Coordinates of C-alpha atoms and ligand atoms in Angstrom, one line a residue:
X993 CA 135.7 34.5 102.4
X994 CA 136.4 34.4 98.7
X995 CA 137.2 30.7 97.6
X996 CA 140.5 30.3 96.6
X997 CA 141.6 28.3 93.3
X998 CA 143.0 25.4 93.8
X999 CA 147.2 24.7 91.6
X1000 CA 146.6 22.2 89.2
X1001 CA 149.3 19.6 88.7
X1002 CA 150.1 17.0 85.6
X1003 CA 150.3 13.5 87.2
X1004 CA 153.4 11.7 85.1
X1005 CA 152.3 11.2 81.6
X1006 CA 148.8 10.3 82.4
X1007 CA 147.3 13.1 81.3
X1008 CA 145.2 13.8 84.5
X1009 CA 145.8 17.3 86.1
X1010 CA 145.5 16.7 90.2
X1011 CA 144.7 19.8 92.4
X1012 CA 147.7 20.5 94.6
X1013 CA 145.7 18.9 97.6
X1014 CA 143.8 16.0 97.2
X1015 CA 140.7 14.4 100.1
X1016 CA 142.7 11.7 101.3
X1017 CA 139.0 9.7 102.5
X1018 CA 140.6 7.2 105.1
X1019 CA 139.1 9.3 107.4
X1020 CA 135.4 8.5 106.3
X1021 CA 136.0 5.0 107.2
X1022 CA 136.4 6.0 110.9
X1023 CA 140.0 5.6 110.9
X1024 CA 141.2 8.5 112.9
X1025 CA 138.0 8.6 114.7
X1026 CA 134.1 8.1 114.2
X1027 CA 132.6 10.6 111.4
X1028 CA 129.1 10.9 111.1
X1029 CA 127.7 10.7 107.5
X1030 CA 126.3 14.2 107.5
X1031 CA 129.9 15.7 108.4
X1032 CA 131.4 13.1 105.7
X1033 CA 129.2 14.9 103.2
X1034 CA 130.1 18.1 104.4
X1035 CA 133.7 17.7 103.9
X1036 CA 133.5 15.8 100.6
X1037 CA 130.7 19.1 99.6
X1038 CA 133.7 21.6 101.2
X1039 CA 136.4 19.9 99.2
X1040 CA 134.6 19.8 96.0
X1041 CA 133.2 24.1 96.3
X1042 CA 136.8 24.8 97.3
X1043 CA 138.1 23.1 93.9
X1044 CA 139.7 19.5 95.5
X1045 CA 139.3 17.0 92.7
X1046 CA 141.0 14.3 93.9
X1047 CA 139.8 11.6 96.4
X1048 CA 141.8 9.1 97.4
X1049 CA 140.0 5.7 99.3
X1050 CA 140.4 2.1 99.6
X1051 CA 138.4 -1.0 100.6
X1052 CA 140.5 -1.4 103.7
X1053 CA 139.9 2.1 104.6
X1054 CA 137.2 1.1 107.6
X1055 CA 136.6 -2.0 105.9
X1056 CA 135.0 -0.7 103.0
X1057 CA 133.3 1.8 105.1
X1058 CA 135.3 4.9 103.1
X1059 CA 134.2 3.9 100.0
X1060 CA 130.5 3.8 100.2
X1061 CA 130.9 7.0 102.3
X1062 CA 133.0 8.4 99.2
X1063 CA 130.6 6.9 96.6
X1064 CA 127.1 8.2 98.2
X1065 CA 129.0 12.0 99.0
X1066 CA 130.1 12.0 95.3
X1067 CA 126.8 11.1 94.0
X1068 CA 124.8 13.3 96.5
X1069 CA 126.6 16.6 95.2
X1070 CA 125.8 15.6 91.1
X1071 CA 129.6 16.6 90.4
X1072 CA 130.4 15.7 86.4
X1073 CA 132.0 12.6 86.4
X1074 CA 134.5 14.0 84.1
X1075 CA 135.2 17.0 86.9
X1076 CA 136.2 14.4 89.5
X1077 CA 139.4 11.7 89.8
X1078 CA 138.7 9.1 91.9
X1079 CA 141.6 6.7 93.4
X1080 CA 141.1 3.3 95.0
X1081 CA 143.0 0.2 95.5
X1082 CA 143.3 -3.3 95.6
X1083 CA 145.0 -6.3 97.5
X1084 CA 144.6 -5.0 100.8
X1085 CA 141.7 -5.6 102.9
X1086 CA 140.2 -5.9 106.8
X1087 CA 140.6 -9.7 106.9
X1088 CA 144.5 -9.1 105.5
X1089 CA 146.5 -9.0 101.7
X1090 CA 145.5 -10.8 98.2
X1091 CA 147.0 -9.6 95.1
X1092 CA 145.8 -12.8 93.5
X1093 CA 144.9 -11.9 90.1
X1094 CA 141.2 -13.4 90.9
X1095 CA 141.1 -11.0 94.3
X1096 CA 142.1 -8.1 92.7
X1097 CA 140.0 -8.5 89.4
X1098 CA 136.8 -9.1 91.9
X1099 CA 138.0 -6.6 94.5
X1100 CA 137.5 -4.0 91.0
X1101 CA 134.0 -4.3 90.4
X1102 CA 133.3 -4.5 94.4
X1103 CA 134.5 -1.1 94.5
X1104 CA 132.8 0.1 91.2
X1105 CA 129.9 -0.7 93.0
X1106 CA 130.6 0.3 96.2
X1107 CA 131.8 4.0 94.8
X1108 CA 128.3 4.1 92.1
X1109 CA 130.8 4.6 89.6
X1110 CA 131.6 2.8 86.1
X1111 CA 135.1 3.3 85.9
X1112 CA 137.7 4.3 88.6
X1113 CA 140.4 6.9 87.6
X1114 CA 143.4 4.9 88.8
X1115 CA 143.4 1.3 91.1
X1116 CA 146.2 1.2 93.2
X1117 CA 147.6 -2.2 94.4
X1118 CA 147.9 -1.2 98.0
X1119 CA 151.1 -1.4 100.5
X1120 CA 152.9 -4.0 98.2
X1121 CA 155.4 -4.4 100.6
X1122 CA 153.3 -6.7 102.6
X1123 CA 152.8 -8.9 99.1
X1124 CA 155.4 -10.8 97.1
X1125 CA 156.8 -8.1 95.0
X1126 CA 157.1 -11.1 92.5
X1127 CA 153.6 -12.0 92.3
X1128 CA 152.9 -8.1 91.8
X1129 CA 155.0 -8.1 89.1
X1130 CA 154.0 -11.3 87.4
X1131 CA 150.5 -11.7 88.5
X1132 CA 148.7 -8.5 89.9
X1133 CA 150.1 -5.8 87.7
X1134 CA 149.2 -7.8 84.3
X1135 CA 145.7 -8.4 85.3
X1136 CA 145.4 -5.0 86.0
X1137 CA 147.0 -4.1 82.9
X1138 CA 143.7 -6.0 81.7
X1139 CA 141.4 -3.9 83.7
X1140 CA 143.0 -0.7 81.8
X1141 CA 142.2 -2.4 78.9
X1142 CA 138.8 -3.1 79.5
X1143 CA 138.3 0.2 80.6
X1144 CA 137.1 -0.4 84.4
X1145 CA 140.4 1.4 85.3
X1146 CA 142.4 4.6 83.6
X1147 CA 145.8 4.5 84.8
X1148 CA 147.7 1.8 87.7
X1149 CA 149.5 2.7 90.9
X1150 CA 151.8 1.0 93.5
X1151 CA 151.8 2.5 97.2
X1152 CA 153.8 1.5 99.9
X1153 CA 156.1 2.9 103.0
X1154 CA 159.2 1.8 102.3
X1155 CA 160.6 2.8 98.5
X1156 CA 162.8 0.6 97.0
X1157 CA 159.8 -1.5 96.9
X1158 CA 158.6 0.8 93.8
X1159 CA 162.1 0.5 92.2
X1160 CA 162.2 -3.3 92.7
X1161 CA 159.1 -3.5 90.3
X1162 CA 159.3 -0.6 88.4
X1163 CA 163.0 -2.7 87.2
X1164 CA 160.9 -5.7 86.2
X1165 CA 157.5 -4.6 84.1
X1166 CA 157.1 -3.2 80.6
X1167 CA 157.6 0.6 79.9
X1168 CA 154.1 2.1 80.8
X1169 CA 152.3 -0.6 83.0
X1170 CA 153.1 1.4 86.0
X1171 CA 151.3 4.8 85.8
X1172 CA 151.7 6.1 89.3
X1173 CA 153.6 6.0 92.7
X1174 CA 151.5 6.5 96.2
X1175 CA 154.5 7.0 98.7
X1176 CA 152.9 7.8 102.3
X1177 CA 155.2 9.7 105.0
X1178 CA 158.0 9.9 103.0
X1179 CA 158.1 13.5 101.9
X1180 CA 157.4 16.2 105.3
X1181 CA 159.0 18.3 107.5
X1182 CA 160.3 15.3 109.4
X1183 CA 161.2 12.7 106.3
X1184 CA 162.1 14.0 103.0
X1185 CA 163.3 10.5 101.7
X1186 CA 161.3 10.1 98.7
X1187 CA 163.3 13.2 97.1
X1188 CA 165.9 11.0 95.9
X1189 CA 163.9 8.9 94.3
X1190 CA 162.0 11.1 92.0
X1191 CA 164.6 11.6 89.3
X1192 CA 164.2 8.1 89.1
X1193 CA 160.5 8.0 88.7
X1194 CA 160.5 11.0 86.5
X1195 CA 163.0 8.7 84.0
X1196 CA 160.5 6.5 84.1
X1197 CA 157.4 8.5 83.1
X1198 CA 155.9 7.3 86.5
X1199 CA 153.5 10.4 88.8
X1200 CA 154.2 10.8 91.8
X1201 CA 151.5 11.2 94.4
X1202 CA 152.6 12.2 98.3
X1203 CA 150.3 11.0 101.0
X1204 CA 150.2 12.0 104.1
X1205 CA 151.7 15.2 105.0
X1206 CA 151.0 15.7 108.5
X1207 CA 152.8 12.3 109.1
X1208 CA 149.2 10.8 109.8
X1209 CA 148.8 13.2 112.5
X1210 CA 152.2 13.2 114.1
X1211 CA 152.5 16.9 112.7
X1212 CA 149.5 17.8 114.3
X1213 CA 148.4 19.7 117.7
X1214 CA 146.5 17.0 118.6
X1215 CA 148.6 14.2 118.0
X1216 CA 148.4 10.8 116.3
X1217 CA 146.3 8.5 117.6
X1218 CA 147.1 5.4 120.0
X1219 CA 148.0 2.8 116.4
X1220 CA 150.5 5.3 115.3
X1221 CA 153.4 3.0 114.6
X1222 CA 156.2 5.4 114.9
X1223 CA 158.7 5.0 117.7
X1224 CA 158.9 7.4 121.0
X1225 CA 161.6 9.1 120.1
X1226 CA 160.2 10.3 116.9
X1227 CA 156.5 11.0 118.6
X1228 CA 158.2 13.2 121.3
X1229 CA 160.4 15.3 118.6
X1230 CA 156.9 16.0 116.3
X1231 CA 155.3 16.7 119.6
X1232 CA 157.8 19.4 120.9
X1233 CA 158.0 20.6 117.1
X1234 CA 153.9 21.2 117.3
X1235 CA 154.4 22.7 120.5
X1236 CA 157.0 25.0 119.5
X1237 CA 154.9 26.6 116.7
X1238 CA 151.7 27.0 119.1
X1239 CA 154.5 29.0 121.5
X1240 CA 155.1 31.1 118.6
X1241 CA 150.8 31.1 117.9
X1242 CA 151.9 29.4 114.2
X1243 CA 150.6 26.1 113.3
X1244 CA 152.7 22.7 112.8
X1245 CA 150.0 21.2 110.3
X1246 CA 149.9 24.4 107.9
X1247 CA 153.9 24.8 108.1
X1248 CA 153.7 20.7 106.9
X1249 CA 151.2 20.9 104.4
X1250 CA 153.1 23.3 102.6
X1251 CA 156.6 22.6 103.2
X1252 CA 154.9 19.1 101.6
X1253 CA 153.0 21.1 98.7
X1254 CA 156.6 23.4 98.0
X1255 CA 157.8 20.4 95.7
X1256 CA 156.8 20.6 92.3
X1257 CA 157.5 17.2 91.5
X1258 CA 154.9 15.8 93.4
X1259 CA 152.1 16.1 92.1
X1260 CA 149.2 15.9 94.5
X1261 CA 149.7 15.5 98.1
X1262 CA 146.8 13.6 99.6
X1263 CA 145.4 15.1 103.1
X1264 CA 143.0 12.9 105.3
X1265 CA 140.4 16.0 106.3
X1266 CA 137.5 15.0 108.5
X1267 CA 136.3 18.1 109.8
X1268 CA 134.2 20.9 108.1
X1269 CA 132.6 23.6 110.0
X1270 CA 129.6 24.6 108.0
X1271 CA 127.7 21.5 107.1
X1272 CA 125.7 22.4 103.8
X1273 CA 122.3 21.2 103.2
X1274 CA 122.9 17.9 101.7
X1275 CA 120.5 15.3 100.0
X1276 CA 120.7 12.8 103.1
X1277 CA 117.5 14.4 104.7
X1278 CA 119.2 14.9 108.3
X1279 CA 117.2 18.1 109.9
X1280 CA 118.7 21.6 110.3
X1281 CA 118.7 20.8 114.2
X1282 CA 120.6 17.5 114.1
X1283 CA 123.1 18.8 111.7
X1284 CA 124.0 21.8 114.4
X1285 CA 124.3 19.0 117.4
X1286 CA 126.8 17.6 115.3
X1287 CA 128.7 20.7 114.5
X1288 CA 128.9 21.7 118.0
X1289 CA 129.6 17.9 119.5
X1290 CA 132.1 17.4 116.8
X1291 CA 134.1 20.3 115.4
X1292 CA 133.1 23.2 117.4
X1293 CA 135.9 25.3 116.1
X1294 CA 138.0 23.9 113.2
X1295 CA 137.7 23.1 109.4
X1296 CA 140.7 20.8 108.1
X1297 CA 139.0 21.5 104.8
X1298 CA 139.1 25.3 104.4
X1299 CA 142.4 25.5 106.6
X1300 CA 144.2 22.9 104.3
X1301 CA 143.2 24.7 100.8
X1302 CA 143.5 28.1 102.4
X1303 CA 147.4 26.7 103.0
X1304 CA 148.0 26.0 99.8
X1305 CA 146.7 29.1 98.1
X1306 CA 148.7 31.6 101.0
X1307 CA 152.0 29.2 100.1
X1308 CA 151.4 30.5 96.3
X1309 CA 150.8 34.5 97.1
X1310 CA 153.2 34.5 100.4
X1311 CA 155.5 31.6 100.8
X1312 CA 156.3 29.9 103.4
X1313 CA 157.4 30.8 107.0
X1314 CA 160.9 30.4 106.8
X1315 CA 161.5 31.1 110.1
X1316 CA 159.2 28.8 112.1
X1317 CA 160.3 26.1 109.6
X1318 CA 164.2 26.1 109.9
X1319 CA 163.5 26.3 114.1
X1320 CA 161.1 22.9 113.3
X1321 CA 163.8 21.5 111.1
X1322 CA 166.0 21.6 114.1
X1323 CA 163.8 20.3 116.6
X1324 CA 163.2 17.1 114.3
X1325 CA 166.7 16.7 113.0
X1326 CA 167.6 14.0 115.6
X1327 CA 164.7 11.7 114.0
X1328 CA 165.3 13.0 110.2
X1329 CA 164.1 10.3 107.9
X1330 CA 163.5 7.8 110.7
X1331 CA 160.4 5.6 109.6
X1332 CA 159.0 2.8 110.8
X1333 CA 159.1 -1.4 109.7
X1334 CA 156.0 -2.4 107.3
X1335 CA 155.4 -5.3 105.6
X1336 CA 157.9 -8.3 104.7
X1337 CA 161.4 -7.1 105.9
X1338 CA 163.6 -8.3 103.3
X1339 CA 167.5 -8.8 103.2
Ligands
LIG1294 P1 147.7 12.8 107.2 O1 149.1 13.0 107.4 O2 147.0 13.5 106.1 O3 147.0 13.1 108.6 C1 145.6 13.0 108.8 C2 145.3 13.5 110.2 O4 145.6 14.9 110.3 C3 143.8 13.3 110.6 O5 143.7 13.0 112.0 C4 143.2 14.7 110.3 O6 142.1 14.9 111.1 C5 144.4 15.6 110.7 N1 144.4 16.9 109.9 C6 144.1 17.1 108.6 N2 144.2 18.4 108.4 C7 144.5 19.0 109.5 C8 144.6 20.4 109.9 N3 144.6 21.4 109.0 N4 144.9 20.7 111.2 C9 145.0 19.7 112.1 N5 144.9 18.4 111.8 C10 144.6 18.1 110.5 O7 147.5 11.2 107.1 P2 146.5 10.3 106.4 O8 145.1 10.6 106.5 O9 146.9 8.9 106.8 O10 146.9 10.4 104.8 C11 146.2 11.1 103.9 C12 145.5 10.2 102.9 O11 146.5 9.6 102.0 C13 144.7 9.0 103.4 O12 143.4 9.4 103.8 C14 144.8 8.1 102.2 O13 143.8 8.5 101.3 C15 146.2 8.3 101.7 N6 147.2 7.4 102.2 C16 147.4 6.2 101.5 C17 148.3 5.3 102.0 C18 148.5 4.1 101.2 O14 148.0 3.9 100.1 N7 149.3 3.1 101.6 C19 148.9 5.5 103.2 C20 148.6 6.6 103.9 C21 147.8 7.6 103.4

């Protein structure tokens, strides 16, 4: 199969251009399900020959686990530095949240280290919504504002679920100190919330990066898994949705992914893929034997990879399927926009 080329997009006024789908790399820290290094390596090797150059991680992603994964793929392939953009965070970890400026300054050159890189492309503070929103304006962002200047970091994020969250500090900080938005969930088939804030963030020179398109596995055939905090009611309309396209042999993840990718102003939308089916050669020295038990044990027939980029690149020559996706829109328009509580509930 011919590779396809991978849409570049601007992120905001950064200056970075994002492919269209970026390796979201929770997975590599186990958290949909054990990954073996070698098929870590494969995916990240996958990603990187089928023109991804955006990874996204975090050192609460398996405790830390899915940023040495990241860091030893990345350096096992000899990419460029300058041909890859790498995103991590900060403030969020396995033993809970710290956006003390001290934490989050430390938690930096942890994961410089942990990633073998000097530099990290952008350092997101992650999930604010569990922090106070004033210490992230008044403590976290300025010492990361530091960080930028000291050249450890290139550009500063915010995620988070819910979104005025990103308009309560975007209100409060300096022009500029804010480089980028990670919404999660908020822009699918089944929630298209953050639309209505991107004219916002577009006033505000902030990019805007989509995460999880597949509703971390909800608009999948084989389901979330068993911490998926969404309620019944909206797990039961995904699940008839995904069963509705396999009735018509179409598939719920690729109609998501680029229903997700369709919107312009979003710049990247970040994918968590942790399956490849050919698993290169790879400078871990694993044998040829090994590496076949664990493509039959663990991903006998599918490739998230080459399925996700192949998505995008029939969505630019073909479109989407119209069809199937105004049948799913009905199915899921009892549960449109219905998310879930995280973090602090404020008043
Ligand atoms: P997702 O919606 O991308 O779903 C991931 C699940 O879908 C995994 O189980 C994966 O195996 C499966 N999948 C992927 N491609 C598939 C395909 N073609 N067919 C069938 N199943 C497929 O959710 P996610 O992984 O949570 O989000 C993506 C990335 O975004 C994360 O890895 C992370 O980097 C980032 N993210 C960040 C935040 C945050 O900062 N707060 C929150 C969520 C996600």
């Amino acid at each position: 199969m011919s590779t396809p080329k991978m849409e570049l997009r601007e992120l905001g006024n950064t200056g970075l251009k994002l492919s269209c789908v970026g390796f979201g790399a929770s997975p590599l820290g186990n958290v949909f399900g054990p990954v073996p290094m070698e098929e870590a390596v494969g995916c990240v090797r996958r990603a990187v020959d089928l023109s991804i150059n955006f990874f996204d991680t975090s050192p609460y992603y398996g405790n830390t686990l899915s940023e040495k994964i990241l860091g030893k793929c990345l350096k096992a392939l000899e990419v460029p530095r300058s041909e890859y953009i790498v995103s991590t965070k900060c403030g969020r970890y396995g033993d809970g949240f710290d956006f003390s400026a001290e934490r989050v300054t430390r938690s930096v050159d942890e994961s410089l280290e942990r990633l073998q890189l000097d530099y990290v492309d952008i350092l997101q503070c992650h999930d604010i919504e569990f922090g106070s929103l004033d210490q992230i304006v008044s403590e976290t962002l300025p010492a990361l504002v530091k960080l930028r200047e000291a050249g450890k970091i290139r550009f500063i994020g915010i995620t988070g679920l819910p979104l005025d969250v990103f308009t309560y500090v975007l209100d409060r900080v300096p022009p500029g100190t804010v480089d980028v938005v990670l919404s999660y969930c908020r822009y699918g088939i089944n929630d298209t919330a953050l639309d209505d804030l991107i004219p916002y963030l577009k006033g505000k020179g902030v990019g805007v990066i989509s995460a999880s398109p597949l509703a971390m596995g909800l608009l999948t055939e084989a389901g979330p898994p068993d911490w998926h905090p969404a309620a019944p009611e909206l797990k039961a309309a995904c699940r008839a949705a995904a069963a509705h396209c396999k009735s018509k042999g179409k598939n719920i993840s690729k109609l998501s992914l680029q229903y997700s990718l369709s919107n312009k102003d979003i710049s990247t939308v970040l994918v968590g893929m942790n399956s490849v089916k050919q698993v290169n050669d790879c400078a871990f020295g694993f044998s040829r034997i090994s590496k076949m038990q664990t493509f039959v044990k663990h991903c006998p027939y599918d490739d998230q990879v080459e399925e996700n980029i192949t998505a995008a690149a029939e969505l630019a020559t073909e479109g989407i399927d119209d069809e199937t996706l105004s049948e799913v829109e009905d199915i899921l328009k009892p549960v449109k926009n219905q998310s879930w509580p995280s973090g602090i509930q404020r008043t």
